[in-house]
Short mmCIF file of N, CA and C and ligand atoms in Angstrom, two decimals:
data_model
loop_
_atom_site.label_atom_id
_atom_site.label_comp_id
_atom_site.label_asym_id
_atom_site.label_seq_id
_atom_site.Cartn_x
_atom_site.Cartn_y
_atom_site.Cartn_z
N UNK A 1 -3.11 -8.86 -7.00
CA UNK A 1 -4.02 -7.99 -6.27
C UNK A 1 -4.80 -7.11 -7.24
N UNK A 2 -6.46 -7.17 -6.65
CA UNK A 2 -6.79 -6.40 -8.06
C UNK A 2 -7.07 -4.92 -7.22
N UNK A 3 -6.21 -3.80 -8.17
CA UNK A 3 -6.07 -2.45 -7.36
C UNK A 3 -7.06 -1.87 -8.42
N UNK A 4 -8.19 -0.36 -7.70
CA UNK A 4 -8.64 0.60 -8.77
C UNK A 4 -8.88 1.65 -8.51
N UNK A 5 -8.62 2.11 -9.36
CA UNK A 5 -8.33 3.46 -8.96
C UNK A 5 -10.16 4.69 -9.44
N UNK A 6 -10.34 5.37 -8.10
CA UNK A 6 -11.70 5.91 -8.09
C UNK A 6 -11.24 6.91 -8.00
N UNK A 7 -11.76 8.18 -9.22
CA UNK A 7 -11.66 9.48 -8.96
C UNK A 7 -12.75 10.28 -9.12
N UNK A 8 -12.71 11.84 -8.72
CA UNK A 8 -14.03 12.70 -8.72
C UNK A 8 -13.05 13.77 -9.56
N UNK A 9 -13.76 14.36 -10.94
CA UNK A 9 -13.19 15.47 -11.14
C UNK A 9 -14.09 16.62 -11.42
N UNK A 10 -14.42 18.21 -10.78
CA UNK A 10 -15.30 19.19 -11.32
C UNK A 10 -14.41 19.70 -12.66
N UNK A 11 -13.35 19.85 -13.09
CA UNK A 11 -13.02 20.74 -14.82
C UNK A 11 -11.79 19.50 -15.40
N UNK A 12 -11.41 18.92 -14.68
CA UNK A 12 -10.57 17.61 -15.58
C UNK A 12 -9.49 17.78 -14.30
N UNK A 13 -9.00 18.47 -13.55
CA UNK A 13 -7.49 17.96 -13.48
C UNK A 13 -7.10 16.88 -12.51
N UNK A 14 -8.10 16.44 -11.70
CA UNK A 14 -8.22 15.34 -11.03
C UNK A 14 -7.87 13.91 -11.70
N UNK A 15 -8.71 14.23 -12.96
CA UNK A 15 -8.67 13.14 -13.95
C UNK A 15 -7.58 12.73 -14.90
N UNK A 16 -7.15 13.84 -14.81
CA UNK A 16 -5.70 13.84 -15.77
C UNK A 16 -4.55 13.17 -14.89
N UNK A 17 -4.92 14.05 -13.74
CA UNK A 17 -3.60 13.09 -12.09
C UNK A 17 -3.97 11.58 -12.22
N UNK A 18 -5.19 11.54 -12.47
CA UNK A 18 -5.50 10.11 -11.97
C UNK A 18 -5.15 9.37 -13.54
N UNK A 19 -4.99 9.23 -14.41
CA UNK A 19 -4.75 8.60 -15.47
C UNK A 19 -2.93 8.49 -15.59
N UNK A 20 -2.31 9.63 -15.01
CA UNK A 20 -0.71 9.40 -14.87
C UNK A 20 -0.38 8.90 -13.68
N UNK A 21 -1.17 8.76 -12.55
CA UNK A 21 -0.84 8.01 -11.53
C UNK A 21 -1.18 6.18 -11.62
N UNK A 22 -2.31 6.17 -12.12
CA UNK A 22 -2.31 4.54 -13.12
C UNK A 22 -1.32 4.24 -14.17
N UNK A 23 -0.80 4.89 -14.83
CA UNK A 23 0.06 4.69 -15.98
C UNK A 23 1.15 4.50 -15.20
N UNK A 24 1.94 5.53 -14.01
CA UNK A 24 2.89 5.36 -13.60
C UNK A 24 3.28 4.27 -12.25
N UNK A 25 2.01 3.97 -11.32
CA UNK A 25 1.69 2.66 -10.71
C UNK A 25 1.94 1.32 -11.38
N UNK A 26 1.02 0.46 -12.91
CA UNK A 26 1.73 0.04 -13.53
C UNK A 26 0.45 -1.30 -13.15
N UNK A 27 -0.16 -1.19 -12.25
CA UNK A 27 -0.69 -2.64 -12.07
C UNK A 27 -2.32 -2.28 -11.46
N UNK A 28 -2.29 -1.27 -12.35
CA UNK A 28 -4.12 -0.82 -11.88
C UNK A 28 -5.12 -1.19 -12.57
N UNK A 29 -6.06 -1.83 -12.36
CA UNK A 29 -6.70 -2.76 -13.78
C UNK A 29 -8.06 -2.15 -14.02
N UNK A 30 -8.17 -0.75 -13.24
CA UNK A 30 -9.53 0.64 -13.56
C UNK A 30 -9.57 1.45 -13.12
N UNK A 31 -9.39 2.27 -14.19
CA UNK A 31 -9.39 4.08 -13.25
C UNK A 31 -10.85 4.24 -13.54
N UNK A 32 -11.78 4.46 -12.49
CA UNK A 32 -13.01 5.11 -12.39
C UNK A 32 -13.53 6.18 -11.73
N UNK A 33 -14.16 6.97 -13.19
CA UNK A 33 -14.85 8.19 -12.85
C UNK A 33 -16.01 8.01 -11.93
N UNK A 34 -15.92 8.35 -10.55
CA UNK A 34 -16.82 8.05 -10.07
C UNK A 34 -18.48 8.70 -10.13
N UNK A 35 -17.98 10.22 -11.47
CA UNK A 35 -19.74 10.45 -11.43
C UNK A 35 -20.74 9.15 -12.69
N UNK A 36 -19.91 8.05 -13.18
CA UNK A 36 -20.31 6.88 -13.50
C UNK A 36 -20.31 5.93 -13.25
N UNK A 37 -19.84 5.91 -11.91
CA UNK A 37 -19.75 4.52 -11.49
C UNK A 37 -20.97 4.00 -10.44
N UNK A 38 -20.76 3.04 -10.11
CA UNK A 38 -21.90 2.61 -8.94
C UNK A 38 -21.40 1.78 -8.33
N UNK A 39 -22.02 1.60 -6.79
CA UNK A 39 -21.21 0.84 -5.65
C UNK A 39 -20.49 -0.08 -5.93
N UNK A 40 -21.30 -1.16 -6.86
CA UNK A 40 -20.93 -1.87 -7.46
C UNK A 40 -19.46 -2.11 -7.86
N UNK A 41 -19.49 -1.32 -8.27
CA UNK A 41 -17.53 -0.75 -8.33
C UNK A 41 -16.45 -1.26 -7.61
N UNK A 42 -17.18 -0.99 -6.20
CA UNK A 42 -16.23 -1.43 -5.73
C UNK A 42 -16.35 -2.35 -4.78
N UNK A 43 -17.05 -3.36 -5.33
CA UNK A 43 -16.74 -4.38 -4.81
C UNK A 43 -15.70 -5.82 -5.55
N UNK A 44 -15.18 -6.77 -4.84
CA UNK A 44 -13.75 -7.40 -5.54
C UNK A 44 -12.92 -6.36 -6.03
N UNK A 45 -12.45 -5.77 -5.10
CA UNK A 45 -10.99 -4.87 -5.10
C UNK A 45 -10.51 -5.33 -3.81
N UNK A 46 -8.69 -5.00 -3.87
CA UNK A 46 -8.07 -5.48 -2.96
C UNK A 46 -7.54 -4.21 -2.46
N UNK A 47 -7.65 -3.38 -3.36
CA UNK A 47 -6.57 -2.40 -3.26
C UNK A 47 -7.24 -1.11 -4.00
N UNK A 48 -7.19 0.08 -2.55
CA UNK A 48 -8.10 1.58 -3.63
C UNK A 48 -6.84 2.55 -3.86
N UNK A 49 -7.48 3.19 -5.00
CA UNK A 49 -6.83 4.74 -4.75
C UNK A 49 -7.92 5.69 -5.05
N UNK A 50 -8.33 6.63 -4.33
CA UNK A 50 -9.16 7.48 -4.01
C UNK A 50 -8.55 9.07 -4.66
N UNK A 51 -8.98 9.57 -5.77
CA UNK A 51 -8.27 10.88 -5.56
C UNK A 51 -9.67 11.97 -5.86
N UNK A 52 -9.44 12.95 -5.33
CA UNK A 52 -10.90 14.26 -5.40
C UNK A 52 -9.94 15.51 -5.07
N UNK A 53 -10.78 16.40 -5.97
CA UNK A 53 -10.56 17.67 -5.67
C UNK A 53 -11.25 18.22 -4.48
N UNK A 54 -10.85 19.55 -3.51
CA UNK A 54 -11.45 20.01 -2.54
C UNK A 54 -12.09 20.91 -3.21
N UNK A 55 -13.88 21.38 -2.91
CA UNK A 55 -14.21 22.70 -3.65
C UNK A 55 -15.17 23.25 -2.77
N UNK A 56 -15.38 24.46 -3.38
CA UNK A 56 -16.60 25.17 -2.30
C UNK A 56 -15.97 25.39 -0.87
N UNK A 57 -14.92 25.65 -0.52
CA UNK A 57 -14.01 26.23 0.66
C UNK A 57 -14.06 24.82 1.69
N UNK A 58 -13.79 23.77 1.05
CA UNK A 58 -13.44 22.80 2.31
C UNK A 58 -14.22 21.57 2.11
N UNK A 59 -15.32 21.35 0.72
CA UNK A 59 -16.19 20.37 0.62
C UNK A 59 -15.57 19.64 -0.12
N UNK A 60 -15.91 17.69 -0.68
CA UNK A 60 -15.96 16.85 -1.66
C UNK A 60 -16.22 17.52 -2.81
N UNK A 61 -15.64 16.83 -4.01
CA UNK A 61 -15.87 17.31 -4.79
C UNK A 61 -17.47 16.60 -4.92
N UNK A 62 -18.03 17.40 -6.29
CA UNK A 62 -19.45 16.83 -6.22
C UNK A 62 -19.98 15.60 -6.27
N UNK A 63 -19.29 14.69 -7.22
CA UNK A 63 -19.35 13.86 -7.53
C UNK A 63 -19.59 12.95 -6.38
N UNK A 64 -17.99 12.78 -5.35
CA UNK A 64 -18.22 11.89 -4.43
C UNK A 64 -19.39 12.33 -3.27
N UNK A 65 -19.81 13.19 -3.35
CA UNK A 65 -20.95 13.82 -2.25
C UNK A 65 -21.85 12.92 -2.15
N UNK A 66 -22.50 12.60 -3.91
CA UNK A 66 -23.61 12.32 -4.01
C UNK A 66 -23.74 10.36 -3.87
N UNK A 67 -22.48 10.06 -3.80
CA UNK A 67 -22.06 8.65 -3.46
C UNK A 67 -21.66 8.28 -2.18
N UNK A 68 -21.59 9.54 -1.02
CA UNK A 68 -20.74 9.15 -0.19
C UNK A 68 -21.31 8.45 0.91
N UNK A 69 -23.03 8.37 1.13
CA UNK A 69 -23.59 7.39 2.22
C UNK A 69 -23.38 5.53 1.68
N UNK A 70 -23.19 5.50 0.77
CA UNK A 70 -22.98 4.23 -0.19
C UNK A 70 -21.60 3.90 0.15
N UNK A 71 -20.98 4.49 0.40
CA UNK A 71 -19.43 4.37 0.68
C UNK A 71 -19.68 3.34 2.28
N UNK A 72 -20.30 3.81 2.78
CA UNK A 72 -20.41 3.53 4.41
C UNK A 72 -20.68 1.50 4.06
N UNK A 73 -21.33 1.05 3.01
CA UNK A 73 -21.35 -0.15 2.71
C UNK A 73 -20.10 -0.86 2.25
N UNK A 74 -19.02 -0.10 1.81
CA UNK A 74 -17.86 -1.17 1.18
C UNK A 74 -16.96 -1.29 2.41
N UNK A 75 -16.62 -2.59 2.05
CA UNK A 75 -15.62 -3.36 3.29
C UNK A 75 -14.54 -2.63 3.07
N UNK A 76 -13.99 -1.98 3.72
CA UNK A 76 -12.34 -1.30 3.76
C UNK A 76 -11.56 -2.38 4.55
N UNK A 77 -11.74 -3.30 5.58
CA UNK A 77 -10.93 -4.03 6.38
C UNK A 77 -9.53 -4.39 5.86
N UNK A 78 -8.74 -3.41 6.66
CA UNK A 78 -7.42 -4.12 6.34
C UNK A 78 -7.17 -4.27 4.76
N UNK A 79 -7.79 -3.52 4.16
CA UNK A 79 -7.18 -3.20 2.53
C UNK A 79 -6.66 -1.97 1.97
N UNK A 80 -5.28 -2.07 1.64
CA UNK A 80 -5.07 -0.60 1.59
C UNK A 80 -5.23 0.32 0.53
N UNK A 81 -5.18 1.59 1.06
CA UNK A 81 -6.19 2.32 0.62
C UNK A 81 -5.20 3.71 0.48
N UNK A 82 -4.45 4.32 -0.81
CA UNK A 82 -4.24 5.27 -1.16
C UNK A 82 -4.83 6.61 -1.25
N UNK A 83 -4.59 7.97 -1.07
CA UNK A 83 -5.72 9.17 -1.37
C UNK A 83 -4.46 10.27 -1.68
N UNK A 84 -5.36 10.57 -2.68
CA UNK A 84 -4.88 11.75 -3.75
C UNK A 84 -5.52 13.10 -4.02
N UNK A 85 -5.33 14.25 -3.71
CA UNK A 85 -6.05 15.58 -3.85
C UNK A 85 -5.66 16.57 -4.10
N UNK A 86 -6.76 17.65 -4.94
CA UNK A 86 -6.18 18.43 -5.54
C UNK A 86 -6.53 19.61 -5.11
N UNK A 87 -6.04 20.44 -5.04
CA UNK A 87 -6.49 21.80 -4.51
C UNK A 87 -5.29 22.93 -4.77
N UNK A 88 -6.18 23.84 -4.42
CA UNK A 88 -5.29 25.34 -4.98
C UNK A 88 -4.99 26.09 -3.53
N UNK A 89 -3.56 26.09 -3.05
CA UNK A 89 -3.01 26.76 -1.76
C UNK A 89 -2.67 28.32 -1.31
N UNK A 90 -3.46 28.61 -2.65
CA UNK A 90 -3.30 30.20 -2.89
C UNK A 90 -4.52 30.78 -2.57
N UNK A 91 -5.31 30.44 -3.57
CA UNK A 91 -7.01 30.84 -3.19
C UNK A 91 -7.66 30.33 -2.12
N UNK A 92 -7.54 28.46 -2.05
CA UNK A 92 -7.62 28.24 -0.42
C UNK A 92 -7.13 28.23 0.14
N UNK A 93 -6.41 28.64 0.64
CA UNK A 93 -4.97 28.11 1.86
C UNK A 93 -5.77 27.93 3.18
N UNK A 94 -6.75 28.22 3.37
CA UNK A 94 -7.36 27.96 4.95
C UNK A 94 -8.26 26.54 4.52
N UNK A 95 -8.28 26.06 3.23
CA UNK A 95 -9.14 24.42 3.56
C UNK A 95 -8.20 23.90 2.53
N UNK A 96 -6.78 23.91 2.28
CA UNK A 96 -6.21 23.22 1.44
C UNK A 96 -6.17 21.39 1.30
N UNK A 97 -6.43 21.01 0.38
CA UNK A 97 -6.84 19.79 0.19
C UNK A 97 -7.35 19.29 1.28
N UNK A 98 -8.91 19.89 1.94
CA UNK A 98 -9.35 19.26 2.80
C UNK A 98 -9.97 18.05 2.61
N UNK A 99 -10.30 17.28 1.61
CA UNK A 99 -10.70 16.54 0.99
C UNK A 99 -10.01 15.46 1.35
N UNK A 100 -9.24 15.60 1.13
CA UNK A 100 -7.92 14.07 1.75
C UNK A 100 -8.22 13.71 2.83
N UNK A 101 -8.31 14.42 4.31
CA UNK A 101 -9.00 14.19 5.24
C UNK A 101 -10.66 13.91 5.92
N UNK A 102 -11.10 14.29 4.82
CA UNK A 102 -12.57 13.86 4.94
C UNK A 102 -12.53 12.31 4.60
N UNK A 103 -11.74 12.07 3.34
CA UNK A 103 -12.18 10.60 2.76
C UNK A 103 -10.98 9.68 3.84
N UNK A 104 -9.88 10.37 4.29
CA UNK A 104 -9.23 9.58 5.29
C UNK A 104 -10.24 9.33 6.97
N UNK A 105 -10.53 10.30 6.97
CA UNK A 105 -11.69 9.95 8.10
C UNK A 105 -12.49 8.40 7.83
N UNK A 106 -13.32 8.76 6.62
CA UNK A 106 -13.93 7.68 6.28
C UNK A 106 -13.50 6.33 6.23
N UNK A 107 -12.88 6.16 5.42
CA UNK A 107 -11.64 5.16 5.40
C UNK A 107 -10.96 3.96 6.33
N UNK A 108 -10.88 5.31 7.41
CA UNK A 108 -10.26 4.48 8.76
C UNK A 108 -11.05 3.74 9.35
N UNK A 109 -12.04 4.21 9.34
CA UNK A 109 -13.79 4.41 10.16
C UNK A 109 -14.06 2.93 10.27
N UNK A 110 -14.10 2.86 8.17
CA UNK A 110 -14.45 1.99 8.00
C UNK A 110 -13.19 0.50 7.89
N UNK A 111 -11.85 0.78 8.50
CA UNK A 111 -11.02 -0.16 9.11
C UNK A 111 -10.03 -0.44 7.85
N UNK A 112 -10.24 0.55 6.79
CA UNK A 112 -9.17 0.45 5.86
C UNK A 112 -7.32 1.02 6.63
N UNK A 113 -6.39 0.53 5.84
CA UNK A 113 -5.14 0.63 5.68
C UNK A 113 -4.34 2.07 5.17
N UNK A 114 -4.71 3.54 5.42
CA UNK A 114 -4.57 4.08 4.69
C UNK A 114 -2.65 4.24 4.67
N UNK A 115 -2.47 4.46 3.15
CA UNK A 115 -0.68 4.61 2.56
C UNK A 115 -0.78 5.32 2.07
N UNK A 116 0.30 6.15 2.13
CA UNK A 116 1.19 7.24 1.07
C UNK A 116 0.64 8.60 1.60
N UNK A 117 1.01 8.79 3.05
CA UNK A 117 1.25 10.10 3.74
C UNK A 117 2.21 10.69 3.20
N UNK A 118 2.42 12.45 2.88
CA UNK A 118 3.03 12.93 2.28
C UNK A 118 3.58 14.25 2.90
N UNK A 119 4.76 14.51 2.96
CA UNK A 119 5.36 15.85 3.75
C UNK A 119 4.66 16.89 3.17
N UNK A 120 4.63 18.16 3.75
CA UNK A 120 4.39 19.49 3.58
C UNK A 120 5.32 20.01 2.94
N UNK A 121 6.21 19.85 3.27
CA UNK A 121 7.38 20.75 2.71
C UNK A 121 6.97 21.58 1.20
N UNK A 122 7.24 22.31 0.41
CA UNK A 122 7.11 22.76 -1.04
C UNK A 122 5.90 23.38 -1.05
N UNK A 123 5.19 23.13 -0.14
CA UNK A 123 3.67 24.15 -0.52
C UNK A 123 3.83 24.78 0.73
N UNK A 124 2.70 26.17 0.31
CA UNK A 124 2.46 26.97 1.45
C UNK A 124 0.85 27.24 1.75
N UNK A 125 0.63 26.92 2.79
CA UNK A 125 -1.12 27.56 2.94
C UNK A 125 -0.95 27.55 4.53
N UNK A 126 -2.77 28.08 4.54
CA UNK A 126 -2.84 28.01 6.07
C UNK A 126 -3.28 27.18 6.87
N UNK A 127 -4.20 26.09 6.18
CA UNK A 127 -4.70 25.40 7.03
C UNK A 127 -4.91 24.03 5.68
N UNK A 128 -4.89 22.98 6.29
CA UNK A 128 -5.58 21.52 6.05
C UNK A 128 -6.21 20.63 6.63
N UNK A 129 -7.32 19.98 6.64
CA UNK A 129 -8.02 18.89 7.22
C UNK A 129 -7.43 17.89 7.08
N UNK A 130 -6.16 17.85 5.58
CA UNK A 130 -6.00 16.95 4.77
C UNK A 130 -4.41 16.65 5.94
N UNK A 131 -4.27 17.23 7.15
CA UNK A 131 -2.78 17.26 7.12
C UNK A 131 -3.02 16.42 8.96
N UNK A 132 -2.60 15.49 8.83
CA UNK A 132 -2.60 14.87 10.65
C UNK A 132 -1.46 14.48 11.04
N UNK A 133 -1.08 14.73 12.02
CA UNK A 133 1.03 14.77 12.75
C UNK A 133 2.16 15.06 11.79
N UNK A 134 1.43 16.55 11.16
CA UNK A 134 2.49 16.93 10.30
C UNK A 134 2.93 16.79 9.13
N UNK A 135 1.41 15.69 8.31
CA UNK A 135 1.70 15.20 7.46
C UNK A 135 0.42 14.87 6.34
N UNK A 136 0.27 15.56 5.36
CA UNK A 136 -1.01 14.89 4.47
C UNK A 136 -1.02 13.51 4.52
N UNK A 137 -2.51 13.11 4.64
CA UNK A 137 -3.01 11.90 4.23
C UNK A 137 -3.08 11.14 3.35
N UNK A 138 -2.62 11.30 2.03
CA UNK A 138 -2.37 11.42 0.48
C UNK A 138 -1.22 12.60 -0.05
N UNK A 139 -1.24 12.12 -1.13
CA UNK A 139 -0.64 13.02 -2.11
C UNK A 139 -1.44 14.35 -2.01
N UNK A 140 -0.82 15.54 -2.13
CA UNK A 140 -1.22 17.00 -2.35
C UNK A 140 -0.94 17.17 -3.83
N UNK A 141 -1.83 17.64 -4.87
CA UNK A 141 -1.09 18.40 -5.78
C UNK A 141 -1.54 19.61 -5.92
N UNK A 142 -1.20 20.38 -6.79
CA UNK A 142 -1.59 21.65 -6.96
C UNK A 142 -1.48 22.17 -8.60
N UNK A 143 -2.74 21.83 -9.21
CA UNK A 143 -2.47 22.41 -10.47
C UNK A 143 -2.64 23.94 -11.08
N UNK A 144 -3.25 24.43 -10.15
CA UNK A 144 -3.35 25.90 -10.44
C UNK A 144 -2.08 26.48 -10.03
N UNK A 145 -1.29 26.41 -8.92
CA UNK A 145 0.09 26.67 -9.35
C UNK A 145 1.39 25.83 -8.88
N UNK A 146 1.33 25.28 -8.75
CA UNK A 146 2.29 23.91 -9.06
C UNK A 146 2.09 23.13 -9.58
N UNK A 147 1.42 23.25 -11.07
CA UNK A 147 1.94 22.28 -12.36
C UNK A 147 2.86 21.51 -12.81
N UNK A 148 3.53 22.57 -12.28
CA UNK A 148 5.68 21.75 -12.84
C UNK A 148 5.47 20.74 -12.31
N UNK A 149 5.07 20.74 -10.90
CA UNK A 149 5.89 20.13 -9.79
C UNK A 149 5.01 18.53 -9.67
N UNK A 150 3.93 18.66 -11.00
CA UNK A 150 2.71 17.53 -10.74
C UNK A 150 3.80 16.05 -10.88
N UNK A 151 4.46 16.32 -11.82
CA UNK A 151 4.93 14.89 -12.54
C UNK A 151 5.74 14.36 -11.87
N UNK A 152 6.62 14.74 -11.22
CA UNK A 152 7.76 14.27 -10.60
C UNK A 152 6.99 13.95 -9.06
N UNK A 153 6.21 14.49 -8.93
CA UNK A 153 5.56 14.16 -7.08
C UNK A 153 4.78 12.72 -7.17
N UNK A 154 3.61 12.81 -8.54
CA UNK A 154 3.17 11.77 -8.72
C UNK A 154 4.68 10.60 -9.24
N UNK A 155 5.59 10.56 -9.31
CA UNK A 155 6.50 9.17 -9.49
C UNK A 155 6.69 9.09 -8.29
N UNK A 156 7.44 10.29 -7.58
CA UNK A 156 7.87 9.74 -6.26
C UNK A 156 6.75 9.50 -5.41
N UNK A 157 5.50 9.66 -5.03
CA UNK A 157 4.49 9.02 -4.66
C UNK A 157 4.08 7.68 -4.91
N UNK A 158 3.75 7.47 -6.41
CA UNK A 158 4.14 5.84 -6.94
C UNK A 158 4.96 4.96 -5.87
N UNK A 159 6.23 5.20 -6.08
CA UNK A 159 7.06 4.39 -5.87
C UNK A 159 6.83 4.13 -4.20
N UNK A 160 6.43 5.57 -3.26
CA UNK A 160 6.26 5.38 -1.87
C UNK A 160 4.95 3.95 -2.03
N UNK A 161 3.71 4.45 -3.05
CA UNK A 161 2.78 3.34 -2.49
C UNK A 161 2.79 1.95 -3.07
N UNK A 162 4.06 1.97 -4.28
CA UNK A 162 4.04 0.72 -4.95
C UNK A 162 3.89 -1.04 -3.82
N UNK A 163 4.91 -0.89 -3.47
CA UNK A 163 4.97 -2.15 -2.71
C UNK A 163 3.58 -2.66 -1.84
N UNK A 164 2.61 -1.56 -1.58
CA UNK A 164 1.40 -2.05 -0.93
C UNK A 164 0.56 -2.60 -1.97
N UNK A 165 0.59 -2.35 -2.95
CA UNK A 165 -0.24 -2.41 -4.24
C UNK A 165 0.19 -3.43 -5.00
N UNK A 166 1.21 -4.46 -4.48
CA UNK A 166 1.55 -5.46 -5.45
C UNK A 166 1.44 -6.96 -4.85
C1 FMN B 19 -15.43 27.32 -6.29
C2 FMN B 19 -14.12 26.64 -5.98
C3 FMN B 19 -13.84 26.31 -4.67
C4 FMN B 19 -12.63 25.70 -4.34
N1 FMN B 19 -12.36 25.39 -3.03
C5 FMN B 19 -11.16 24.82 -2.71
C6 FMN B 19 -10.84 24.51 -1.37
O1 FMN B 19 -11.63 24.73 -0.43
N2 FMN B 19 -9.62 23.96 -1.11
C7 FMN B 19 -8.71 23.69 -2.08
O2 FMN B 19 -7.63 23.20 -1.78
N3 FMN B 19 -8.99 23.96 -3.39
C8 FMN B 19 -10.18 24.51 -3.72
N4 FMN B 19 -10.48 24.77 -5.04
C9 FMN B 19 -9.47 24.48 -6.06
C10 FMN B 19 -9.69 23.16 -6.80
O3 FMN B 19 -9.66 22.08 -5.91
C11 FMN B 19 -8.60 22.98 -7.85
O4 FMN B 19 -8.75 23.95 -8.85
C12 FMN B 19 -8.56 21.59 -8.47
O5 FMN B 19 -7.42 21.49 -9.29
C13 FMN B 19 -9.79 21.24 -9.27
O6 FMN B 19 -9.68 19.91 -9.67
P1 FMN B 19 -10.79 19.18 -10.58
O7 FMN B 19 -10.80 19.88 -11.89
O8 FMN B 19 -10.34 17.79 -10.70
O9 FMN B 19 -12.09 19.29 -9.83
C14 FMN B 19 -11.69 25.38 -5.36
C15 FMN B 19 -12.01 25.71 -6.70
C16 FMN B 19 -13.20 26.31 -7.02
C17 FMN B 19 -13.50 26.62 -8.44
#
């Protein structure tokens, strides 16, 4: 299965998640920055992982903004489709990783498979877009203050989405 991995980062830490979540996945054959990529991209993939930061109180990061009517063209059918986001639950806690849920909206829309819903538990905020029956749509991380907690969430995440990805 050819899996790839598409990310948006505004200061790096998106990008840094996304290079240890390919390393620790094991069978990803492109991590792409999506403020260089083009539709093109993504087409012949079997398998996405999507990760963006939330910014500006609840928006995409920039990057995918400026790509995101182009999105509405790639076949999602029944291919599954990982999402990963980053956000800060302190400063936002009322749009915490709303981002996850915007691109899960999309996603579905467009008849993709989305995997690797993730408990709440360990963080605190007030609100998410990113969160539906109790549960993020992706991975949450938090590098502004749950750093520690990046490395060990991204394995046990891995391992939840491995088996779709192989
Ligand atoms: C102006 C600004 C607005 C932000 N808005 C949000 C937000 O609405 N929700 C959230 O969870 N995080 C928000 N953040 C936090 C970022 O998502 C977080 O710092 C993230 O790690 C940045 O990742 P990146 O460097 O890959 O873009 C915001 C950060 C900035 C600077």
């Amino acid at each position: 299965m050819e899996v790839k991995l598409f990310f948006g980062s505004s200061t790096g830490n998106t990008a840094k998640c996304a290079k240890a979540i390919a390393a620790k996945l094991g069978n990803v054959a492109a991590v792409v920055d999506i403020r260089k990529a083009s539709i093109d991209d993504f087409d012949f993939v079997d398998g996405y992982i999507i990760g963006l930061s939330t910014v500006d109180e609840g928006l995409l990061q920039e990057d995918w903004r400026r790509f995101w009517d182009d999105i509405d063209d790639v076949d999602f059918t029944d291919k599954p489709v990982a999402i990963f986001g980053l956000g800060d639950q302190v400063k936002y806690a009322k749009w915490f990783v709303d981002a996850i849920g915007i691109v899960y909206d999309k996603v579905t829309e467009k008849g993709a498979k989305v995997v690797g819903a993730w408990p709440t538990d360990g963080y605190t905020f007030e609100n998410s877009a990113g969160v539906r029956g109790g549960k993020f749509m992706g991975l949450a991380l938090d590098e502004d203050n749950q750093s520690d907690q990046t490395e060990g969430r991204i394995a046990k995440w891995c391992d939840i989405i491995r088996p779709s990805f192989s």
